Amino acid sequence: MATIKARPFDFTLDPARTALIVIDMQRDFIEPGGFGETLGNDVSRLQAIVPATARLIGSFRRAGLTVIHTRECHAPDLSDCPPAKRERGSPTLRIGDAGPMGRILIAGEDGADIVPELYPIPGEIVIDKPGKGAFYATGLGEILQEKDIRQLVFAGVTTEVCVQTTMREANDRGYECLLAVDATESYFPAFKQAAIDMITAQGAIVGWAASVDQIAEALND
Ligand code: C5J
């Protein structure tokens, strides 16, 4: 056990029962010329967290702990994409349309894959998820149960959408959730800050927050 001086109070990390979940560090959200930029977002904000996220993943790998990556993407026939989701966003570039890096958010397309700097190594789990939350319509819950995981460290994008949604899903399922604040980002700085505040408010109502350095130190890295 290791104590992390987290927000809003100490988080007692039990490495043997902890996994890292890296949410949607996909080329289409992060790289210039991808879907995210096409929607008018400044992707440099998201690119900036790649080194800290790589450091966090490295700490988990060196400690021999579980690393799980997620990708927000859909089946090529869009059978898992509700029209209500497809109809929103950009009117000119929708999920499934041909985009700069292949069909937008379609499994197997270049843009839907994880950025090379954070690419999963053999043995790591990759969850393709059709929703914002990683528990919805995936096998994540069963995987965590099978591994007897009780604590989840979160990284990835975007803080207020897929990261926060997954933390809320996990919190409701009884997991203790810790957000790595410098390994998560939003296209909107105010939304990132608000999400961290919401997560940690009211006595960690959704979870805790700490830096990558603090988490790495707790893993003796
Ligand atoms: C969004 C995500 N923002 N990964 N996806 O649509 O947060």
Coordinates of N, CA and C and ligand atoms in Angstrom, one line a residue:
M1 N 0.8 -1.2 0.0 CA 0.0 0.0 0.0 C 0.9 1.3 0.0
A2 N 0.4 2.3 -0.7 CA 1.2 3.5 -0.7 C 0.1 4.7 -0.6
T3 N 0.5 5.7 0.1 CA -0.4 6.9 0.3 C 0.0 8.0 -0.7
I4 N -1.0 8.4 -1.5 CA -0.8 9.5 -2.4 C -1.6 10.7 -1.8
K5 N -0.9 11.8 -1.7 CA -1.5 13.1 -1.2 C -2.4 13.6 -2.3
A6 N -3.5 13.1 -2.5 CA -4.4 13.4 -3.7 C -5.4 14.5 -3.2
R7 N -6.1 14.9 -4.2 CA -7.3 15.8 -4.0 C -8.5 14.9 -3.9
P8 N -9.5 15.0 -3.0 CA -9.5 16.0 -2.0 C -8.9 15.5 -0.7
F9 N -8.4 14.2 -0.6 CA -7.7 13.7 0.5 C -6.9 12.5 0.1
D10 N -6.1 12.0 1.0 CA -5.2 10.9 0.7 C -5.9 9.7 0.0
F11 N -5.2 9.2 -1.0 CA -5.7 8.0 -1.7 C -4.7 6.9 -1.3
T12 N -5.2 5.8 -0.8 CA -4.4 4.7 -0.4 C -4.4 3.7 -1.6
L13 N -3.2 3.7 -2.3 CA -3.1 2.8 -3.5 C -2.7 1.4 -3.1
D14 N -3.5 0.5 -3.7 CA -3.2 -0.9 -3.5 C -2.8 -1.5 -4.8
P15 N -1.5 -1.4 -5.2 CA -1.0 -1.7 -6.5 C -1.5 -3.1 -7.0
A16 N -1.6 -4.1 -6.1 CA -2.0 -5.4 -6.5 C -3.4 -5.5 -7.1
R17 N -4.2 -4.5 -6.8 CA -5.6 -4.5 -7.2 C -5.9 -3.3 -8.0
T18 N -4.9 -2.7 -8.7 CA -5.1 -1.5 -9.4 C -4.8 -1.7 -10.9
A19 N -5.6 -1.1 -11.8 CA -5.3 -1.0 -13.2 C -5.3 0.4 -13.7
L20 N -4.6 0.6 -14.8 CA -4.6 1.9 -15.4 C -5.5 1.8 -16.7
I21 N -6.4 2.8 -16.8 CA -7.3 2.9 -18.0 C -6.9 4.2 -18.7
V22 N -6.4 4.0 -20.0 CA -6.1 5.1 -20.8 C -7.2 5.3 -21.9
I23 N -7.9 6.4 -21.7 CA -9.1 6.6 -22.5 C -8.8 7.3 -23.9
D24 N -9.1 6.6 -24.9 CA -9.3 7.3 -26.3 C -8.1 8.1 -26.8
M25 N -6.9 7.7 -26.5 CA -5.8 8.5 -27.0 C -5.6 8.2 -28.5
Q26 N -6.6 8.5 -29.3 CA -6.7 8.1 -30.7 C -6.2 9.2 -31.6
R27 N -5.6 8.8 -32.8 CA -5.1 9.8 -33.7 C -6.1 10.8 -34.1
D28 N -7.4 10.4 -34.3 CA -8.4 11.4 -34.8 C -8.7 12.5 -33.7
F29 N -8.4 12.2 -32.5 CA -8.7 13.2 -31.5 C -7.4 14.1 -31.2
I30 N -6.3 13.5 -31.5 CA -5.0 14.1 -31.0 C -4.1 14.7 -32.0
E31 N -4.1 14.1 -33.2 CA -3.1 14.5 -34.2 C -3.7 15.7 -35.1
P32 N -2.8 16.6 -35.5 CA -3.2 17.6 -36.5 C -3.7 16.9 -37.7
G33 N -4.7 17.5 -38.3 CA -5.3 17.0 -39.5 C -6.3 15.9 -39.3
G34 N -6.6 15.6 -38.0 CA -7.6 14.6 -37.7 C -9.0 15.1 -37.5
F35 N -9.9 14.2 -37.1 CA -11.3 14.6 -36.9 C -11.5 15.8 -35.9
G36 N -10.8 15.7 -34.8 CA -10.9 16.7 -33.7 C -10.5 18.1 -34.3
E37 N -9.5 18.2 -35.0 CA -9.1 19.5 -35.6 C -10.1 19.9 -36.6
T38 N -10.6 19.0 -37.4 CA -11.6 19.3 -38.4 C -12.8 20.0 -37.8
L39 N -13.1 19.6 -36.6 CA -14.3 20.2 -35.9 C -14.0 21.6 -35.3
G40 N -12.7 22.0 -35.5 CA -12.4 23.4 -35.1 C -11.6 23.4 -33.8
N41 N -11.2 22.2 -33.3 CA -10.6 22.2 -32.0 C -9.1 22.4 -32.1
D42 N -8.4 22.9 -31.1 CA -7.0 23.1 -31.0 C -6.4 21.8 -30.4
V43 N -5.9 20.9 -31.3 CA -5.4 19.6 -30.8 C -4.1 19.7 -30.1
S44 N -3.4 20.9 -30.2 CA -2.1 20.9 -29.5 C -2.3 20.8 -28.0
R45 N -3.4 21.2 -27.4 CA -3.7 21.0 -26.0 C -3.6 19.5 -25.7
L46 N -4.2 18.6 -26.5 CA -4.3 17.2 -26.2 C -2.9 16.6 -26.5
Q47 N -2.3 17.0 -27.6 CA -0.9 16.5 -27.9 C 0.0 16.7 -26.7
A48 N -0.2 17.8 -26.0 CA 0.8 18.2 -24.9 C 0.8 17.1 -23.8
I49 N -0.2 16.3 -23.6 CA -0.2 15.4 -22.5 C 0.4 14.0 -22.9
V50 N 0.8 13.9 -24.2 CA 1.3 12.6 -24.6 C 2.5 12.2 -23.8
P51 N 3.5 13.1 -23.5 CA 4.7 12.6 -22.8 C 4.3 12.2 -21.3
A52 N 3.5 12.9 -20.6 CA 3.1 12.6 -19.3 C 2.3 11.2 -19.3
T53 N 1.5 11.0 -20.3 CA 0.7 9.8 -20.3 C 1.6 8.6 -20.6
A54 N 2.6 8.8 -21.5 CA 3.6 7.8 -21.7 C 4.4 7.4 -20.5
R55 N 4.7 8.5 -19.7 CA 5.4 8.2 -18.4 C 4.5 7.4 -17.5
L56 N 3.2 7.7 -17.4 CA 2.3 6.9 -16.5 C 2.2 5.5 -17.0
I57 N 2.0 5.3 -18.3 CA 1.9 3.9 -18.8 C 3.2 3.2 -18.5
G58 N 4.3 3.9 -18.7 CA 5.6 3.2 -18.4 C 5.7 2.8 -16.9
S59 N 5.3 3.6 -16.0 CA 5.3 3.3 -14.6 C 4.5 2.0 -14.3
F60 N 3.3 1.9 -14.9 CA 2.5 0.7 -14.7 C 3.1 -0.5 -15.3
R61 N 3.7 -0.3 -16.5 CA 4.3 -1.5 -17.2 C 5.5 -2.0 -16.3
R62 N 6.3 -1.0 -15.8 CA 7.5 -1.5 -15.1 C 7.1 -2.1 -13.8
A63 N 5.9 -1.7 -13.2 CA 5.4 -2.3 -12.0 C 4.7 -3.7 -12.3
G64 N 4.6 -4.0 -13.5 CA 3.9 -5.3 -13.9 C 2.4 -5.2 -13.7
L65 N 1.8 -4.0 -13.7 CA 0.4 -3.9 -13.5 C -0.4 -3.8 -14.8
T66 N -1.7 -4.0 -14.6 CA -2.6 -4.0 -15.8 C -2.8 -2.7 -16.4
V67 N -2.6 -2.6 -17.8 CA -2.9 -1.4 -18.5 C -3.9 -1.7 -19.6
I68 N -5.0 -0.9 -19.5 CA -6.1 -1.1 -20.5 C -6.3 0.2 -21.3
H69 N -6.4 0.0 -22.6 CA -6.6 1.2 -23.5 C -8.0 1.1 -24.1
T70 N -8.6 2.3 -24.3 CA -9.9 2.3 -24.9 C -9.8 3.1 -26.2
R71 N -10.7 2.8 -27.1 CA -10.9 3.5 -28.4 C -12.4 3.7 -28.6
E72 N -12.8 5.0 -28.8 CA -14.2 5.3 -29.2 C -14.3 5.0 -30.7
C73 N -15.0 4.0 -31.0 CA -15.2 3.7 -32.4 C -16.4 2.7 -32.6
H74 N -16.8 2.6 -33.9 CA -18.0 1.9 -34.3 C -17.7 0.9 -35.3
A75 N -18.7 -0.1 -35.4 CA -18.6 -1.1 -36.5 C -18.7 -0.4 -37.9
P76 N -18.0 -1.0 -38.9 CA -18.1 -0.4 -40.2 C -19.5 -0.2 -40.7
D77 N -20.5 -1.0 -40.4 CA -21.9 -0.9 -40.8 C -22.7 0.0 -39.9
L78 N -22.0 0.6 -38.9 CA -22.6 1.6 -38.0 C -23.8 1.0 -37.2
S79 N -23.8 -0.4 -37.1 CA -24.9 -1.0 -36.4 C -24.9 -0.7 -34.9
D80 N -23.7 -0.2 -34.4 CA -23.6 0.1 -32.9 C -23.6 1.6 -32.7
C81 N -24.0 2.4 -33.7 CA -24.0 3.9 -33.6 C -25.4 4.4 -33.7
P82 N -26.0 4.8 -32.6 CA -27.4 5.3 -32.6 C -27.5 6.5 -33.5
P83 N -28.5 6.6 -34.3 CA -28.7 7.8 -35.2 C -28.6 9.1 -34.3
A84 N -29.0 9.1 -33.1 CA -29.0 10.3 -32.3 C -27.6 10.7 -32.0
K85 N -26.6 9.8 -32.0 CA -25.2 10.1 -31.9 C -24.6 10.6 -33.2
R86 N -25.0 9.9 -34.3 CA -24.4 10.3 -35.6 C -24.9 11.6 -36.1
E87 N -26.1 12.0 -35.7 CA -26.7 13.2 -36.3 C -26.2 14.4 -35.6
R88 N -25.4 14.3 -34.5 CA -24.9 15.5 -33.9 C -23.4 15.7 -34.2
G89 N -22.8 16.7 -33.7 CA -21.4 17.0 -34.1 C -21.4 17.9 -35.3
S90 N -20.5 17.6 -36.2 CA -20.3 18.4 -37.4 C -21.4 18.0 -38.4
P91 N -22.1 18.9 -39.0 CA -23.1 18.6 -40.1 C -22.3 18.1 -41.4
T92 N -21.1 18.5 -41.5 CA -20.4 18.1 -42.8 C -19.5 16.9 -42.6
L93 N -19.2 16.5 -41.4 CA -18.3 15.3 -41.2 C -18.9 14.5 -40.0
R94 N -19.5 13.4 -40.3 CA -20.2 12.6 -39.3 C -19.4 11.3 -39.1
I95 N -19.8 10.6 -38.0 CA -19.2 9.3 -37.8 C -19.5 8.4 -39.0
G96 N -18.5 7.8 -39.5 CA -18.7 6.9 -40.6 C -18.3 7.5 -42.0
D97 N -18.3 8.9 -42.0 CA -17.9 9.6 -43.2 C -16.4 9.4 -43.5
A98 N -16.0 9.6 -44.7 CA -14.6 9.6 -45.1 C -13.9 10.9 -44.5
G99 N -13.0 10.7 -43.7 CA -12.3 11.8 -43.1 C -10.8 11.8 -43.5
P100 N -10.0 12.7 -42.9 CA -8.6 12.8 -43.3 C -7.8 11.6 -43.0
M101 N -8.2 10.8 -42.0 CA -7.4 9.6 -41.6 C -8.3 8.4 -41.7
G102 N -9.1 8.3 -42.8 CA -10.0 7.2 -42.9 C -11.4 7.5 -42.4
R103 N -12.3 6.5 -42.4 CA -13.7 6.8 -42.0 C -13.7 7.2 -40.5
I104 N -14.4 8.2 -40.2 CA -14.4 8.8 -38.8 C -15.0 7.8 -37.8
L105 N -14.1 7.6 -36.8 CA -14.4 6.7 -35.6 C -15.0 5.4 -36.0
I106 N -14.4 4.8 -37.0 CA -14.7 3.4 -37.4 C -13.6 2.5 -37.1
A107 N -13.9 1.4 -36.4 CA -12.9 0.4 -36.0 C -12.0 0.0 -37.2
G108 N -10.7 0.0 -37.0 CA -9.8 -0.5 -38.1 C -9.3 0.7 -39.0
E109 N -9.9 1.8 -38.9 CA -9.4 3.0 -39.7 C -8.2 3.6 -38.9
D110 N -7.3 4.2 -39.7 CA -6.1 4.8 -39.1 C -6.4 5.8 -38.0
G111 N -7.4 6.7 -38.3 CA -7.7 7.7 -37.3 C -8.3 7.2 -36.0
A112 N -8.9 6.0 -36.0 CA -9.5 5.5 -34.8 C -8.4 4.8 -33.9
D113 N -7.2 4.6 -34.5 CA -6.2 3.9 -33.7 C -5.5 4.8 -32.7
I114 N -4.8 4.2 -31.8 CA -4.1 4.9 -30.7 C -2.8 5.5 -31.3
V115 N -2.4 6.7 -30.8 CA -1.2 7.4 -31.3 C 0.0 6.5 -31.1
P116 N 1.0 6.6 -32.0 CA 2.1 5.6 -31.9 C 2.9 5.7 -30.6
E117 N 3.0 6.9 -30.0 CA 3.8 7.1 -28.8 C 3.2 6.3 -27.6
L118 N 1.9 6.0 -27.7 CA 1.2 5.4 -26.5 C 0.7 4.0 -26.9
Y119 N 1.2 3.4 -28.0 CA 0.6 2.2 -28.6 C 0.7 1.1 -27.6
P120 N -0.4 0.3 -27.5 CA -0.4 -0.9 -26.6 C 0.7 -1.8 -27.0
I121 N 1.3 -2.5 -25.9 CA 2.3 -3.5 -26.2 C 1.5 -4.9 -26.1
P122 N 2.1 -5.9 -26.7 CA 1.4 -7.2 -26.7 C 1.0 -7.6 -25.2
G123 N -0.2 -8.1 -25.1 CA -0.7 -8.5 -23.8 C -1.6 -7.4 -23.1
E124 N -1.5 -6.2 -23.6 CA -2.3 -5.1 -23.0 C -3.7 -5.2 -23.6
I125 N -4.7 -4.8 -22.8 CA -6.1 -5.0 -23.3 C -6.5 -3.7 -24.0
V126 N -7.2 -3.9 -25.1 CA -7.7 -2.7 -25.9 C -9.2 -2.9 -26.0
I127 N -10.0 -1.9 -25.5 CA -11.4 -2.0 -25.5 C -12.0 -1.1 -26.6
D128 N -12.7 -1.5 -27.6 CA -13.4 -0.7 -28.5 C -14.8 -0.4 -27.9
K129 N -15.1 0.9 -27.8 CA -16.4 1.2 -27.1 C -17.2 2.1 -28.0
P130 N -18.5 1.9 -28.1 CA -19.3 2.7 -29.0 C -19.9 3.9 -28.2
G131 N -19.7 3.9 -26.9 CA -20.3 5.1 -26.1 C -19.2 5.9 -25.6
K132 N -19.5 6.9 -24.8 CA -18.6 7.7 -24.1 C -18.0 7.0 -22.9
G133 N -18.8 6.2 -22.2 CA -18.3 5.5 -21.1 C -17.8 4.1 -21.6
A134 N -16.7 3.6 -20.9 CA -16.0 2.4 -21.3 C -16.7 1.1 -20.8
F135 N -17.7 1.3 -19.9 CA -18.4 0.1 -19.4 C -19.6 -0.2 -20.3
Y136 N -20.1 0.8 -21.0 CA -21.3 0.6 -21.8 C -21.0 -0.3 -23.0
A137 N -21.7 -1.4 -23.2 CA -21.7 -2.3 -24.3 C -20.2 -2.8 -24.6
T138 N -19.5 -3.0 -23.5 CA -18.1 -3.6 -23.7 C -18.0 -4.7 -22.6
G139 N -16.9 -5.4 -22.7 CA -16.6 -6.4 -21.7 C -15.7 -5.9 -20.5
L140 N -15.6 -4.6 -20.4 CA -14.7 -4.1 -19.3 C -15.0 -4.6 -17.9
G141 N -16.3 -4.5 -17.6 CA -16.7 -4.9 -16.2 C -16.2 -6.3 -15.9
E142 N -16.5 -7.3 -16.8 CA -16.1 -8.7 -16.6 C -14.6 -8.8 -16.5
I143 N -13.8 -8.1 -17.4 CA -12.4 -8.1 -17.4 C -11.8 -7.7 -16.0
L144 N -12.4 -6.6 -15.5 CA -11.9 -6.1 -14.2 C -12.2 -7.1 -13.0
Q145 N -13.4 -7.7 -13.1 CA -13.8 -8.6 -12.1 C -12.9 -9.8 -12.1
E146 N -12.6 -10.3 -13.3 CA -11.8 -11.5 -13.4 C -10.4 -11.2 -12.9
K147 N -9.9 -10.0 -13.0 CA -8.6 -9.7 -12.5 C -8.6 -9.2 -11.1
D148 N -9.8 -9.2 -10.5 CA -9.9 -8.8 -9.1 C -9.4 -7.4 -8.8
I149 N -9.7 -6.5 -9.8 CA -9.2 -5.1 -9.7 C -10.3 -4.3 -8.9
R150 N -9.8 -3.4 -8.0 CA -10.8 -2.6 -7.2 C -10.5 -1.1 -7.3
Q151 N -9.3 -0.8 -7.8 CA -8.9 0.6 -8.0 C -8.6 0.9 -9.4
L152 N -9.0 2.1 -9.9 CA -8.7 2.4 -11.3 C -8.0 3.8 -11.4
V153 N -6.9 3.9 -12.1 CA -6.2 5.1 -12.3 C -6.6 5.5 -13.8
F154 N -7.0 6.8 -14.0 CA -7.5 7.2 -15.3 C -6.6 8.2 -15.9
A155 N -6.4 8.1 -17.2 CA -5.7 9.0 -18.1 C -6.5 9.1 -19.4
G156 N -6.2 10.1 -20.2 CA -6.8 10.2 -21.6 C -7.6 11.4 -21.8
V157 N -8.4 11.3 -22.9 CA -9.2 12.4 -23.4 C -10.6 12.0 -23.7
T158 N -11.5 13.0 -23.7 CA -11.4 14.3 -23.1 C -11.9 14.2 -21.7
T159 N -11.3 15.0 -20.8 CA -11.5 14.9 -19.4 C -13.0 14.9 -19.1
E160 N -13.7 15.9 -19.7 CA -15.1 16.1 -19.2 C -16.1 15.1 -20.0
V161 N -15.6 14.5 -21.0 CA -16.5 13.6 -21.8 C -16.2 12.1 -21.5
C162 N -15.4 11.5 -22.2 CA -15.2 10.1 -22.1 C -14.5 9.7 -20.8
V163 N -13.6 10.5 -20.3 CA -12.9 10.2 -19.0 C -13.8 10.3 -17.9
Q164 N -14.5 11.4 -17.8 CA -15.4 11.6 -16.7 C -16.6 10.6 -16.7
T165 N -17.1 10.4 -17.9 CA -18.2 9.4 -18.0 C -17.8 8.0 -17.5
T166 N -16.6 7.6 -17.9 CA -16.1 6.3 -17.5 C -15.8 6.3 -16.0
M167 N -15.3 7.4 -15.4 CA -15.1 7.4 -14.0 C -16.4 7.3 -13.2
R168 N -17.4 8.0 -13.7 CA -18.7 7.9 -13.1 C -19.3 6.5 -13.2
E169 N -19.2 5.8 -14.3 CA -19.6 4.4 -14.4 C -18.9 3.5 -13.4
A170 N -17.6 3.7 -13.4 CA -16.7 2.9 -12.5 C -17.1 3.2 -11.0
N171 N -17.3 4.4 -10.7 CA -17.6 4.8 -9.3 C -18.9 4.1 -8.9
D172 N -19.9 4.1 -9.8 CA -21.2 3.5 -9.4 C -21.0 2.0 -9.3
R173 N -20.0 1.4 -9.9 CA -19.8 0.0 -9.8 C -18.9 -0.4 -8.6
G174 N -18.5 0.6 -7.8 CA -17.8 0.4 -6.6 C -16.3 0.5 -6.7
Y175 N -15.7 0.9 -7.8 CA -14.3 1.1 -8.0 C -13.9 2.4 -7.4
E176 N -12.7 2.4 -6.8 CA -12.1 3.7 -6.3 C -11.3 4.3 -7.5
C177 N -11.6 5.5 -7.9 CA -11.1 6.1 -9.1 C -10.2 7.2 -8.8
L178 N -9.0 7.2 -9.5 CA -8.0 8.3 -9.3 C -7.7 8.8 -10.7
L179 N -7.8 10.1 -10.8 CA -7.5 10.8 -12.1 C -6.1 11.4 -12.1
A180 N -5.4 11.1 -13.1 CA -4.0 11.6 -13.3 C -4.2 13.0 -14.0
V181 N -4.1 14.1 -13.3 CA -4.5 15.3 -13.9 C -3.7 15.9 -15.0
D182 N -2.4 15.5 -15.0 CA -1.5 16.0 -16.1 C -1.5 15.0 -17.3
A183 N -2.2 13.9 -17.2 CA -2.3 12.9 -18.3 C -3.7 12.9 -18.8
T184 N -4.5 13.9 -18.6 CA -5.8 14.1 -19.2 C -6.0 15.5 -19.7
E185 N -6.8 15.7 -20.7 CA -7.0 17.0 -21.3 C -8.3 17.1 -22.0
S186 N -8.7 18.4 -22.2 CA -9.9 18.8 -22.9 C -9.5 19.8 -24.0
Y187 N -10.4 19.9 -25.0 CA -10.2 21.0 -25.9 C -10.5 22.3 -25.3
F188 N -11.2 22.2 -24.1 CA -11.7 23.5 -23.4 C -11.1 23.5 -22.0
P189 N -10.1 24.3 -21.8 CA -9.5 24.3 -20.4 C -10.4 24.5 -19.3
A190 N -11.5 25.3 -19.5 CA -12.4 25.5 -18.4 C -13.2 24.2 -18.1
F191 N -13.5 23.4 -19.1 CA -14.2 22.2 -18.9 C -13.3 21.1 -18.1
K192 N -12.0 21.1 -18.5 CA -11.1 20.2 -17.7 C -11.1 20.6 -16.2
Q193 N -11.0 21.8 -15.9 CA -10.9 22.2 -14.5 C -12.2 21.9 -13.9
A194 N -13.3 22.2 -14.6 CA -14.7 22.0 -14.0 C -14.9 20.5 -13.7
A195 N -14.4 19.6 -14.6 CA -14.5 18.2 -14.5 C -13.8 17.7 -13.2
I196 N -12.5 18.2 -13.1 CA -11.7 17.8 -11.9 C -12.4 18.3 -10.6
D197 N -12.9 19.5 -10.7 CA -13.7 20.0 -9.5 C -14.9 19.1 -9.2
M198 N -15.6 18.8 -10.2 CA -16.8 18.0 -10.0 C -16.5 16.6 -9.4
I199 N -15.4 16.0 -10.0 CA -15.1 14.6 -9.6 C -14.7 14.6 -8.1
T200 N -13.9 15.6 -7.7 CA -13.3 15.6 -6.3 C -14.2 16.3 -5.3
A201 N -15.3 17.0 -5.7 CA -16.1 17.7 -4.8 C -16.8 16.8 -3.8
Q202 N -17.4 17.3 -2.8 CA -18.2 16.6 -1.8 C -17.6 15.3 -1.3
G203 N -16.3 15.4 -0.9 CA -15.6 14.3 -0.4 C -15.3 13.2 -1.4
A204 N -14.8 13.6 -2.6 CA -14.5 12.6 -3.6 C -15.7 11.9 -4.1
I205 N -16.7 12.7 -4.5 CA -18.0 12.0 -4.9 C -17.9 11.1 -6.1
V206 N -17.0 11.4 -7.0 CA -16.7 10.5 -8.1 C -15.3 9.9 -7.9
G207 N -14.4 10.6 -7.4 CA -13.0 10.0 -7.2 C -12.0 11.1 -6.7
W208 N -10.7 10.7 -6.9 CA -9.6 11.5 -6.4 C -8.8 12.1 -7.6
A209 N -7.9 13.0 -7.4 CA -7.1 13.5 -8.5 C -5.6 13.7 -7.9
A210 N -4.7 13.3 -8.7 CA -3.2 13.5 -8.3 C -2.4 13.6 -9.6
S211 N -1.1 13.9 -9.4 CA -0.3 14.1 -10.6 C 0.4 12.8 -11.0
V212 N 0.9 12.7 -12.2 CA 1.6 11.6 -12.7 C 2.8 11.3 -11.8
D213 N 3.5 12.3 -11.4 CA 4.7 12.1 -10.5 C 4.3 11.4 -9.2
Q214 N 3.2 11.9 -8.7 CA 2.7 11.3 -7.4 C 2.4 9.8 -7.6
I215 N 1.7 9.5 -8.7 CA 1.3 8.1 -8.9 C 2.5 7.3 -9.2
A216 N 3.4 7.8 -10.0 CA 4.6 7.0 -10.3 C 5.5 6.8 -9.0
E217 N 5.5 7.8 -8.2 CA 6.3 7.6 -6.9 C 5.6 6.5 -6.1
A218 N 4.3 6.5 -6.0 CA 3.6 5.5 -5.2 C 3.9 4.1 -5.8
L219 N 4.2 4.0 -7.1 CA 4.6 2.7 -7.7 C 6.1 2.5 -7.7
N220 N 6.8 3.3 -6.9 CA 8.3 3.2 -6.8 C 9.0 3.4 -8.1
D221 N 8.5 4.3 -8.9 CA 9.1 4.5 -10.2 C 9.7 5.9 -10.3
Ligands
C5J1 C1 -15.5 12.8 -27.4 C2 -14.0 11.5 -26.0 N1 -15.2 14.0 -26.7 N2 -13.1 10.5 -26.1 N3 -14.8 11.7 -27.1 O1 -16.3 12.8 -28.2 O2 -14.0 12.2 -25.0

